[in-house]
mmCIF file of N, CA and C in Angstrom:
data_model
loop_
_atom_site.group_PDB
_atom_site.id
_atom_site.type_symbol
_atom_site.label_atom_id
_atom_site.label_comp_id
_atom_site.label_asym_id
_atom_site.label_seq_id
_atom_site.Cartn_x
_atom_site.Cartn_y
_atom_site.Cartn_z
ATOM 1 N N UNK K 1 -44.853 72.321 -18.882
ATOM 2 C CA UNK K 1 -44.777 71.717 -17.562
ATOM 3 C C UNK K 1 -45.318 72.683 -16.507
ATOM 4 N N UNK K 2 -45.993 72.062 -15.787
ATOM 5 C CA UNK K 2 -46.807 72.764 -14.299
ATOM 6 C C UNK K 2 -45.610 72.179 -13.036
ATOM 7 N N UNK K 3 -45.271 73.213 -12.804
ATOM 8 C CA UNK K 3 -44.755 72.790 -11.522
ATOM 9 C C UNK K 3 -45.327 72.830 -10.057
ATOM 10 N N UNK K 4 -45.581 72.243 -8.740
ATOM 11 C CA UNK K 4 -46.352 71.910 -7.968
ATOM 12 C C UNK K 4 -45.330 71.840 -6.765
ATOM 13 N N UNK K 5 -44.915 72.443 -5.903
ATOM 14 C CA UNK K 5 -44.370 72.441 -4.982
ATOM 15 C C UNK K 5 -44.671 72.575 -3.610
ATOM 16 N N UNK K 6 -44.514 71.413 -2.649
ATOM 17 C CA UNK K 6 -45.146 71.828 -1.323
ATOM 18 C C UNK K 6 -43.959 72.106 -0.321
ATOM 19 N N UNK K 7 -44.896 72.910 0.858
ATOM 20 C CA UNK K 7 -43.694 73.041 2.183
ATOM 21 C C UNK K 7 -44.423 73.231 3.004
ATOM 22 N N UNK K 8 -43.735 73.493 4.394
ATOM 23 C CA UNK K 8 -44.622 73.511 5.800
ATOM 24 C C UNK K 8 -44.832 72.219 6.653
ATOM 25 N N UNK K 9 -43.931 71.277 5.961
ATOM 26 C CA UNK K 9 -44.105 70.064 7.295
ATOM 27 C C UNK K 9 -43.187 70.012 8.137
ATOM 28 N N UNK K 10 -43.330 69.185 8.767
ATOM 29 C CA UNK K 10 -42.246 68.861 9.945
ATOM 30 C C UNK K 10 -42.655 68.161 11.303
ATOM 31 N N UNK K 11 -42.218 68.229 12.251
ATOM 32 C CA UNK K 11 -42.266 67.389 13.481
ATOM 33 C C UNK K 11 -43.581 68.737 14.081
ATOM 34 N N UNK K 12 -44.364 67.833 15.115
ATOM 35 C CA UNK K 12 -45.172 68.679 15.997
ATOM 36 C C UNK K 12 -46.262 67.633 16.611
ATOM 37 N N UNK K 13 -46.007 68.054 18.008
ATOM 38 C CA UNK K 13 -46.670 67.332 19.118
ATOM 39 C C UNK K 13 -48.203 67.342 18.662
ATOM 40 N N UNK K 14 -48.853 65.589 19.459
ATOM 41 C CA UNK K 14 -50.264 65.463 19.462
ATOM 42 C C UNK K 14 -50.616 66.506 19.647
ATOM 43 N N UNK K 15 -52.102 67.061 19.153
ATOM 44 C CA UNK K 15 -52.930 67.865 19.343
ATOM 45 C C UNK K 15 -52.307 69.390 18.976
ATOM 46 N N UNK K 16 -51.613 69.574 18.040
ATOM 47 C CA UNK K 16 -51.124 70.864 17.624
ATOM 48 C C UNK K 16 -51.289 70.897 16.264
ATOM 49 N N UNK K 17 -50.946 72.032 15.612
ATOM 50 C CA UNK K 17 -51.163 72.120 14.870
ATOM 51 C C UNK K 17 -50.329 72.301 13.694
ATOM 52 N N UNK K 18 -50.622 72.729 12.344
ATOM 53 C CA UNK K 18 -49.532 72.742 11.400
ATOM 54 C C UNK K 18 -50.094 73.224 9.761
ATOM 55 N N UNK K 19 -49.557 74.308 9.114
ATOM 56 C CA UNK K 19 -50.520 74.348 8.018
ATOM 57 C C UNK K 19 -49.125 74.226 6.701
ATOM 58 N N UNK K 20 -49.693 73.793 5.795
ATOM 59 C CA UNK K 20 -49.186 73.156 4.506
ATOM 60 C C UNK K 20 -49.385 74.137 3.216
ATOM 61 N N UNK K 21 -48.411 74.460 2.510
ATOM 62 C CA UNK K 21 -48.392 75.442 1.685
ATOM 63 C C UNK K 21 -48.056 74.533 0.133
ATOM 64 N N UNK K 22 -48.708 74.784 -0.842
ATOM 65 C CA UNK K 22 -48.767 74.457 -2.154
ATOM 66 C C UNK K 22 -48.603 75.151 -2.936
ATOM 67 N N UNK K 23 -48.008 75.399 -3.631
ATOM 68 C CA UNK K 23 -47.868 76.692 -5.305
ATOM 69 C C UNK K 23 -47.418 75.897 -6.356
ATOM 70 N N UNK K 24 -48.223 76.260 -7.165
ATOM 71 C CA UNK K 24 -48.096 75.844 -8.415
ATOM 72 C C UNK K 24 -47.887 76.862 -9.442
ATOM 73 N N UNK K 25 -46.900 76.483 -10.360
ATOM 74 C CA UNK K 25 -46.398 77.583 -11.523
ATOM 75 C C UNK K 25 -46.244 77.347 -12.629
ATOM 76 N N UNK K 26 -45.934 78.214 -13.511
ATOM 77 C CA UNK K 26 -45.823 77.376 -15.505
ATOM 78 C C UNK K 26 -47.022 78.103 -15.761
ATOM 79 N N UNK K 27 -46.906 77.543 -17.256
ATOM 80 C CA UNK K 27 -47.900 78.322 -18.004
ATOM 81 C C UNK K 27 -49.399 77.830 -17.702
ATOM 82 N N UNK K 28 -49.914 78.185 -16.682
ATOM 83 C CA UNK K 28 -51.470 77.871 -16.240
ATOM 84 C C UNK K 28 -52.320 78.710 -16.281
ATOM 85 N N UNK K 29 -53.135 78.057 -16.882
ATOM 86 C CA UNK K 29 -54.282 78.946 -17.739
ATOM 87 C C UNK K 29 -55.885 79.219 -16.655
ATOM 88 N N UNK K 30 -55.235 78.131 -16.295
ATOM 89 C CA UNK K 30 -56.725 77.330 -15.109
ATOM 90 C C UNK K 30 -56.450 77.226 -14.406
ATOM 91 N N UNK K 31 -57.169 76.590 -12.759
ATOM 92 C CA UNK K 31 -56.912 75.587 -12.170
ATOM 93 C C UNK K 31 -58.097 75.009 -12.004
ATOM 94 N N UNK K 32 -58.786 73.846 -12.099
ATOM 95 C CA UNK K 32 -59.776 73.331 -11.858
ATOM 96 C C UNK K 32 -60.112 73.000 -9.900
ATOM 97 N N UNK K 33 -59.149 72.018 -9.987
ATOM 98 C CA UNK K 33 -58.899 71.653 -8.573
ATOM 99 C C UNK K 33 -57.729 71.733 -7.976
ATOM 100 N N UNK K 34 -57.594 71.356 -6.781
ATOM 101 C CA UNK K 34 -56.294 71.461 -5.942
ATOM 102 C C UNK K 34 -56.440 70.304 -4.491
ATOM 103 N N UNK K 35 -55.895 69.758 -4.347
ATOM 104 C CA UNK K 35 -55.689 68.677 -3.263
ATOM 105 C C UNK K 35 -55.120 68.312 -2.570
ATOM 106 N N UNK K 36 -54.978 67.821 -1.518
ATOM 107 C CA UNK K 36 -54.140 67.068 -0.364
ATOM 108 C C UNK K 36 -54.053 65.596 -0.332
ATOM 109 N N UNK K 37 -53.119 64.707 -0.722
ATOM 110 C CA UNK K 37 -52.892 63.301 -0.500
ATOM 111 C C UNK K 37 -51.953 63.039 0.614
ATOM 112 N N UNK K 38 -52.106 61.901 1.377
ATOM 113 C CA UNK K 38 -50.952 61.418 2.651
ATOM 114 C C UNK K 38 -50.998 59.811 1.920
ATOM 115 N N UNK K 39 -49.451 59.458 2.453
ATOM 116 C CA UNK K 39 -49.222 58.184 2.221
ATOM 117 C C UNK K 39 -48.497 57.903 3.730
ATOM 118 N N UNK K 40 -48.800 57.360 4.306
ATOM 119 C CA UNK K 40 -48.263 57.223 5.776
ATOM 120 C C UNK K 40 -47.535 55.154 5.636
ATOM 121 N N UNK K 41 -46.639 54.746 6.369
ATOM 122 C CA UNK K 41 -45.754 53.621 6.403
ATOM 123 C C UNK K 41 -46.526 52.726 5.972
ATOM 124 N N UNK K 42 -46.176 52.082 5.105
ATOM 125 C CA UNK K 42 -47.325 50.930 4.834
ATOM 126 C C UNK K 42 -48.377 50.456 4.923
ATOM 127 N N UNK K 43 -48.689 52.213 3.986
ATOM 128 C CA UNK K 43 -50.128 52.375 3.715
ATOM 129 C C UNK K 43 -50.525 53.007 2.266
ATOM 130 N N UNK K 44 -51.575 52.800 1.730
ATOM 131 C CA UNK K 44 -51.950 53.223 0.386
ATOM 132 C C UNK K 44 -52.017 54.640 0.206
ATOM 133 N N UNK K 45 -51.939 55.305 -0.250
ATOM 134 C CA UNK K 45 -51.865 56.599 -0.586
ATOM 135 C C UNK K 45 -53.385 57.150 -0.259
ATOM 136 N N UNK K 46 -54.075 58.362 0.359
ATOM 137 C CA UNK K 46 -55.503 58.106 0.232
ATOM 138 C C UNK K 46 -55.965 60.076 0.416
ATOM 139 N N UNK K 47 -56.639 59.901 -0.196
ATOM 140 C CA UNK K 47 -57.138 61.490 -0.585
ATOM 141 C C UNK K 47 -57.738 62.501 1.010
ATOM 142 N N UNK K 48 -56.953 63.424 1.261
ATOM 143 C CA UNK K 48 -56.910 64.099 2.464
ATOM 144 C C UNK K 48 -58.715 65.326 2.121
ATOM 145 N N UNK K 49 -58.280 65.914 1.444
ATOM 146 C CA UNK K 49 -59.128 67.337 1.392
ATOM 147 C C UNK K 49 -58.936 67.649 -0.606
ATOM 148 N N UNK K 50 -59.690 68.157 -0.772
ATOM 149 C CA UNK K 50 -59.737 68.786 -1.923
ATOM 150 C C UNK K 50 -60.989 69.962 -2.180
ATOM 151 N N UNK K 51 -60.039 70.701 -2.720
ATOM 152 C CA UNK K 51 -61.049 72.158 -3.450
ATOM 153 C C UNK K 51 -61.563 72.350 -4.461
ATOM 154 N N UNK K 52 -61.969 72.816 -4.934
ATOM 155 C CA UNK K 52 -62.356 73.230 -6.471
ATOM 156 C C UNK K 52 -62.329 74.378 -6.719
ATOM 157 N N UNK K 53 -62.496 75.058 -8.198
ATOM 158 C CA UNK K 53 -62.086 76.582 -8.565
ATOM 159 C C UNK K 53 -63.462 77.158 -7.666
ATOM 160 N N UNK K 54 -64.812 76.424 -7.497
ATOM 161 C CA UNK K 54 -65.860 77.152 -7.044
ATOM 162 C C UNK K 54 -65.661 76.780 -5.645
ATOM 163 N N UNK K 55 -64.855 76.872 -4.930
ATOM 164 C CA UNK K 55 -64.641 76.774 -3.651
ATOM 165 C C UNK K 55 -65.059 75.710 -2.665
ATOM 166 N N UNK K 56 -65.863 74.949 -3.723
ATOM 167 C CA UNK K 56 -66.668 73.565 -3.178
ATOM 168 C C UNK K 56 -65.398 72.742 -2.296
ATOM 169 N N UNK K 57 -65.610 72.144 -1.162
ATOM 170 C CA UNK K 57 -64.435 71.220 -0.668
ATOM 171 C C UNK K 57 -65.073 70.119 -0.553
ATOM 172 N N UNK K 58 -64.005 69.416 0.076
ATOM 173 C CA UNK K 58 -63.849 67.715 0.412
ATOM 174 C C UNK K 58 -63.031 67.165 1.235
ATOM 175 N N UNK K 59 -63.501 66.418 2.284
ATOM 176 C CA UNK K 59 -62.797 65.881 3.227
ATOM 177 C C UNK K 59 -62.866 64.722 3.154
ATOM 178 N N UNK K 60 -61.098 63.465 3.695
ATOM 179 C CA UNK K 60 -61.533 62.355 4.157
ATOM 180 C C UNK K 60 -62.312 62.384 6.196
ATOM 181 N N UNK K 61 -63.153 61.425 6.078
ATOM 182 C CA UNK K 61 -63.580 61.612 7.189
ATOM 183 C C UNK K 61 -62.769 61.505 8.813
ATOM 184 N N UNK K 62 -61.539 60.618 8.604
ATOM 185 C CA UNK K 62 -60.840 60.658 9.512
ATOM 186 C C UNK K 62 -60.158 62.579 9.556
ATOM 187 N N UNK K 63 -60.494 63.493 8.628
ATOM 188 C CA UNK K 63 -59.568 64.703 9.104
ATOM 189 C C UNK K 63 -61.074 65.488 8.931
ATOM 190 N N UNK K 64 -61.914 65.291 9.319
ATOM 191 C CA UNK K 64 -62.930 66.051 8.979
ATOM 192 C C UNK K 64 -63.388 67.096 10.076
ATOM 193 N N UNK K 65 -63.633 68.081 10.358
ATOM 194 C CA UNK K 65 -63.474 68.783 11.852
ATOM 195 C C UNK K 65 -62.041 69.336 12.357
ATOM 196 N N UNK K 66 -61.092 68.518 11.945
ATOM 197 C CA UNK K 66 -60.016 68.740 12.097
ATOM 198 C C UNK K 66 -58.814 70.049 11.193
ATOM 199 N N UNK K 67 -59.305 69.280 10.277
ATOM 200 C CA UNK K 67 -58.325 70.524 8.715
ATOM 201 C C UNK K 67 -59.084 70.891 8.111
ATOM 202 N N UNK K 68 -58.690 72.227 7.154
ATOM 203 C CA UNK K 68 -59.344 73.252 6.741
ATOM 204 C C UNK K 68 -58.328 73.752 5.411
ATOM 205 N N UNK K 69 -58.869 72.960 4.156
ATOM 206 C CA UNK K 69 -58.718 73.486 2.669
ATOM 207 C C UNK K 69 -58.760 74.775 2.318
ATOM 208 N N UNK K 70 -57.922 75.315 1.888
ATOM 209 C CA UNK K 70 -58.041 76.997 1.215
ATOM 210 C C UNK K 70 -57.681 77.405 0.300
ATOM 211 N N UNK K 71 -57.280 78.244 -0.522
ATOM 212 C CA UNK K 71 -56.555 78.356 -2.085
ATOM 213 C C UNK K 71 -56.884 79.906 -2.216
ATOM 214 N N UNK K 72 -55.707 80.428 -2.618
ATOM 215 C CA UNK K 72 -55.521 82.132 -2.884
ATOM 216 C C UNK K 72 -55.074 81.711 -4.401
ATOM 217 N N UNK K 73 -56.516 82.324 -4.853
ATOM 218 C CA UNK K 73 -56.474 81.931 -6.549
ATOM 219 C C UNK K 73 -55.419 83.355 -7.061
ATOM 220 N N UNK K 74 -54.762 84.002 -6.475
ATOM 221 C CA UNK K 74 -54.022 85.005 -7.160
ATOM 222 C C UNK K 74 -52.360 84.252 -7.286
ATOM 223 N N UNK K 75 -52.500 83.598 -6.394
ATOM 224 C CA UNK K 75 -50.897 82.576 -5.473
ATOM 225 C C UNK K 75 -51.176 81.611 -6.372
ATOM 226 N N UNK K 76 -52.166 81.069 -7.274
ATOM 227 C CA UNK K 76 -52.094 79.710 -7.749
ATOM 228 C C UNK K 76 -51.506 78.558 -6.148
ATOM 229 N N UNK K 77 -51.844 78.891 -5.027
ATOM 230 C CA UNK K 77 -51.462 78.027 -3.615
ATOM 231 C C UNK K 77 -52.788 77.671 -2.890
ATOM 232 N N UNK K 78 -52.860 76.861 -2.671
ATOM 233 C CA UNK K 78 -53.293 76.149 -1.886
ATOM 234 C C UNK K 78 -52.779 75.718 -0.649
ATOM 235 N N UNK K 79 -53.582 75.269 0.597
ATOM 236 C CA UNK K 79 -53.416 75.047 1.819
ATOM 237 C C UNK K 79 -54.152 74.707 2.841
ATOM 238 N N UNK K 80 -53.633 73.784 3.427
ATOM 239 C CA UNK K 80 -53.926 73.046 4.294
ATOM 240 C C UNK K 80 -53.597 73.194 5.983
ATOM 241 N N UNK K 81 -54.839 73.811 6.719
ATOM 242 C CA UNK K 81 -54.512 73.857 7.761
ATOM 243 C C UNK K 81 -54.994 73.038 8.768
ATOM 244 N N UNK K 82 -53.857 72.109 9.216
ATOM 245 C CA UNK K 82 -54.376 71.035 10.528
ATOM 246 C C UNK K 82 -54.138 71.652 11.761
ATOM 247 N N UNK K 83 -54.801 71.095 12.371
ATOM 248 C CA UNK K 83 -55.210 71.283 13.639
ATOM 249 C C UNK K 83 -56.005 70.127 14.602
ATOM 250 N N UNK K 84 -55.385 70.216 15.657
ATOM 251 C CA UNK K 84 -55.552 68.798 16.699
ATOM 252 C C UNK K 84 -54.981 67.701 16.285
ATOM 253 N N UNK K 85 -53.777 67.707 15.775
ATOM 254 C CA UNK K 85 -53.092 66.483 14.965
ATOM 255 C C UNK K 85 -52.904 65.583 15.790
ATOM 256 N N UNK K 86 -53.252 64.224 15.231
ATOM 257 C CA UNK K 86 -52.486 62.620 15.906
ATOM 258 C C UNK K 86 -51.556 62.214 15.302
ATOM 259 N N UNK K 87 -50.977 61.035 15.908
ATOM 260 C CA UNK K 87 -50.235 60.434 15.509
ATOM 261 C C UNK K 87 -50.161 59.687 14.474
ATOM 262 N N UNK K 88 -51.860 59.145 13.892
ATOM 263 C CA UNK K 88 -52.293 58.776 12.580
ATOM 264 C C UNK K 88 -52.246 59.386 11.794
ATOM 265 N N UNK K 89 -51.887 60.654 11.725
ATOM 266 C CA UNK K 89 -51.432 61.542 10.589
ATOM 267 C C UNK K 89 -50.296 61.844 10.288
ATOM 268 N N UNK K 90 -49.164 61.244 10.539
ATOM 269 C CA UNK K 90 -47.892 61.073 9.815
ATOM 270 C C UNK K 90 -47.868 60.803 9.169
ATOM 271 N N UNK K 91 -47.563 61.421 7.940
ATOM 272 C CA UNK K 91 -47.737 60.649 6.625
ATOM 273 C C UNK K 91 -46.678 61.650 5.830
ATOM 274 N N UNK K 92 -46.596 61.471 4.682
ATOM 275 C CA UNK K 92 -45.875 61.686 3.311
ATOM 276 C C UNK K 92 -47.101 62.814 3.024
ATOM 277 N N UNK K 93 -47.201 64.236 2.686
ATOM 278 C CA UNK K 93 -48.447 64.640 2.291
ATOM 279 C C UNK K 93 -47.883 65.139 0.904
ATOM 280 N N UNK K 94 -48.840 65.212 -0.458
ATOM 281 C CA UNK K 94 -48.417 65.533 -1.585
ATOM 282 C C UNK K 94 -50.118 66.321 -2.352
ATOM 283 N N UNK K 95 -49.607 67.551 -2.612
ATOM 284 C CA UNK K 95 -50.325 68.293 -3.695
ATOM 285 C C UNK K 95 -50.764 67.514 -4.721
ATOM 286 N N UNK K 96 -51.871 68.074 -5.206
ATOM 287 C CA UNK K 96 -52.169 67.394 -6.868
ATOM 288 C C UNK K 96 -52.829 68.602 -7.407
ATOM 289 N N UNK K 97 -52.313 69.165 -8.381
ATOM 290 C CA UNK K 97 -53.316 70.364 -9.075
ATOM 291 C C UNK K 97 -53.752 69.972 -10.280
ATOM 292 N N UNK K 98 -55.003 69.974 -10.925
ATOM 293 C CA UNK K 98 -55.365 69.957 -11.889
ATOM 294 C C UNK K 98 -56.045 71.133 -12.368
ATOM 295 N N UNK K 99 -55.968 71.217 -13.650
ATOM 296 C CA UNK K 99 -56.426 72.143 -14.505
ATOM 297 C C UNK K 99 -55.593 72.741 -16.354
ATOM 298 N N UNK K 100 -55.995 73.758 -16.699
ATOM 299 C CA UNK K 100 -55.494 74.328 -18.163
ATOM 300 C C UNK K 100 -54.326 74.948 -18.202
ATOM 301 N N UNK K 101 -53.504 74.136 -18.875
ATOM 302 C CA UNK K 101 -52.300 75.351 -19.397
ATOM 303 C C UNK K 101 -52.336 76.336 -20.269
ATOM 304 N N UNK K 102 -51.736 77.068 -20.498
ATOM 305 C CA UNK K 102 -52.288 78.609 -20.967
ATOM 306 C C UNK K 102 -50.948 78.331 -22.751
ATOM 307 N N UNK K 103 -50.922 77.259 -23.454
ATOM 308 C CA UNK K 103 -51.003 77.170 -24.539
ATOM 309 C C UNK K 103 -51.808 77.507 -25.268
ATOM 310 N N UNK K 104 -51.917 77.525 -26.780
ATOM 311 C CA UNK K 104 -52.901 77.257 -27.226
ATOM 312 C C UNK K 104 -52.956 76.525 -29.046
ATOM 313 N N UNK K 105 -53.593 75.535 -28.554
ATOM 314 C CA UNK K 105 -55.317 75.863 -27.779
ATOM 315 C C UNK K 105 -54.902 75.146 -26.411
ATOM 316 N N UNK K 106 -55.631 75.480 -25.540
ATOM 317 C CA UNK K 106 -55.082 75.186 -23.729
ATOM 318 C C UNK K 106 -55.081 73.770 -23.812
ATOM 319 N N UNK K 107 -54.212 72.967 -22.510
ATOM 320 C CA UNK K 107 -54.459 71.745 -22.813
ATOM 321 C C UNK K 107 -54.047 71.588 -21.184
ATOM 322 N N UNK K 108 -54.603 70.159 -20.735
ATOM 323 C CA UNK K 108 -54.497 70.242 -19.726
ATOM 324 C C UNK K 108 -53.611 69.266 -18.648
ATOM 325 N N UNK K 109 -53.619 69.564 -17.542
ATOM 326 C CA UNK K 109 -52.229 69.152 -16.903
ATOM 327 C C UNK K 109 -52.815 68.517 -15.492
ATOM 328 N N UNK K 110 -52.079 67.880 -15.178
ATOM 329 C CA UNK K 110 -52.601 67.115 -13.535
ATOM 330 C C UNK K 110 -50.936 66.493 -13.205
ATOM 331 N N UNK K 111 -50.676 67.507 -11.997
ATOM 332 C CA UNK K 111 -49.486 67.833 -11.681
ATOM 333 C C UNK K 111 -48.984 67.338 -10.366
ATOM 334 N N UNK K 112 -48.004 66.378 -9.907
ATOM 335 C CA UNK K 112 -48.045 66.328 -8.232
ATOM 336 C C UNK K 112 -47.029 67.117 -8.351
ATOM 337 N N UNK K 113 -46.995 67.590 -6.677
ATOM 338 C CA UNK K 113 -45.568 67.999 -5.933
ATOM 339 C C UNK K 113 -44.672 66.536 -5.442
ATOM 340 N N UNK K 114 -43.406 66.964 -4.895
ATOM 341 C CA UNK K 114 -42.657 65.922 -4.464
ATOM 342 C C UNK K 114 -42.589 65.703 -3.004
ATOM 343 N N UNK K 115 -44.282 65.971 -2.169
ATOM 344 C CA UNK K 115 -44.410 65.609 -0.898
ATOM 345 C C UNK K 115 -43.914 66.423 -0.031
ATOM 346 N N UNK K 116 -44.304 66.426 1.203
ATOM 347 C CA UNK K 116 -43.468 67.102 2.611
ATOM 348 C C UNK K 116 -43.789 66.343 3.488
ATOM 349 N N UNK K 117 -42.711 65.774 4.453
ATOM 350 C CA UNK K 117 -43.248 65.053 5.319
ATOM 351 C C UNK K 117 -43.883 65.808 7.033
ATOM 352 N N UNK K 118 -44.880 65.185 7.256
ATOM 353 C CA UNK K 118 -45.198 65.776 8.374
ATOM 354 C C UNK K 118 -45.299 64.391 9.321
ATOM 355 N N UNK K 119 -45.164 64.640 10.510
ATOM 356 C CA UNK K 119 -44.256 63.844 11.713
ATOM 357 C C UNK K 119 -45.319 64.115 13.072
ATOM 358 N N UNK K 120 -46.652 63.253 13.556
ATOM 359 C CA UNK K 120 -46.918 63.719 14.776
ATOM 360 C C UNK K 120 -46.406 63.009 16.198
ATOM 361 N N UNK K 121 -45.383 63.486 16.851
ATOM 362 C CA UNK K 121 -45.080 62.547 17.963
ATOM 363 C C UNK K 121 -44.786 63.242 18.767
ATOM 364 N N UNK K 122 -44.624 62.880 20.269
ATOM 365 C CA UNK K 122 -44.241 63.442 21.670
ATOM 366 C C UNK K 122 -42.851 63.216 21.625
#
């Protein structure tokens, strides 16, 4: 088992900011990728930012300019730093790590965390 744990949300006024911390632990051999999902009130779940081991990223376009993907491959963490937040970004946010567990022969794992909520309001 890969464990995937996020923190760093909470309440914070329009246009401020807020950064999101991810670690992942267990026997991991790899990590391929690492990601940001939001599920906000009755709404579909939908892919925020994502990294890769070669540092390549990915943004949805509503946070694009806005947040900034990172990953300290020694931390197995990842992170997410917003900035200029709205109110359309309240959401449920949840990690996803994929990559090798350090069995062998390695085998591989695609792991969520259990979310943090982040809150933008006056």
């Amino acid at each position: 088992q890969v464990q995937v744990v996020e923190s760093g949300g909470g309440l914070v006024q329009p246009g401020g900011s807020l950064r999101l911390s991810c670690a992942a632990s267990g026997m991991i051999f790899s990590i391929n990728a690492m990601g940001w999902y939001r599920q906000a009130p009755g709404k579909a779940r939908e892919s925020v930012a994502a990294i890769t081991s070669g540092e390549s990223t990915n943004y949805a376009d509503s946070v694009k300019g806005r947040f900034t993907i990172s990953r300290d491959n020694a931390k197995n963490t990842v992170y997410l730093q917003m900035a200029s937040l709205k109110p359309e970004d309240t959401a449920v946010y949840y990690c996803n790590v994929r990559g090798l567990r350090s069995t062998l022969p390695p085998t591989e794992f695609n792991s969520w965390g259990q979310g943090t909520q982040v809150t933008v309001s006056s």
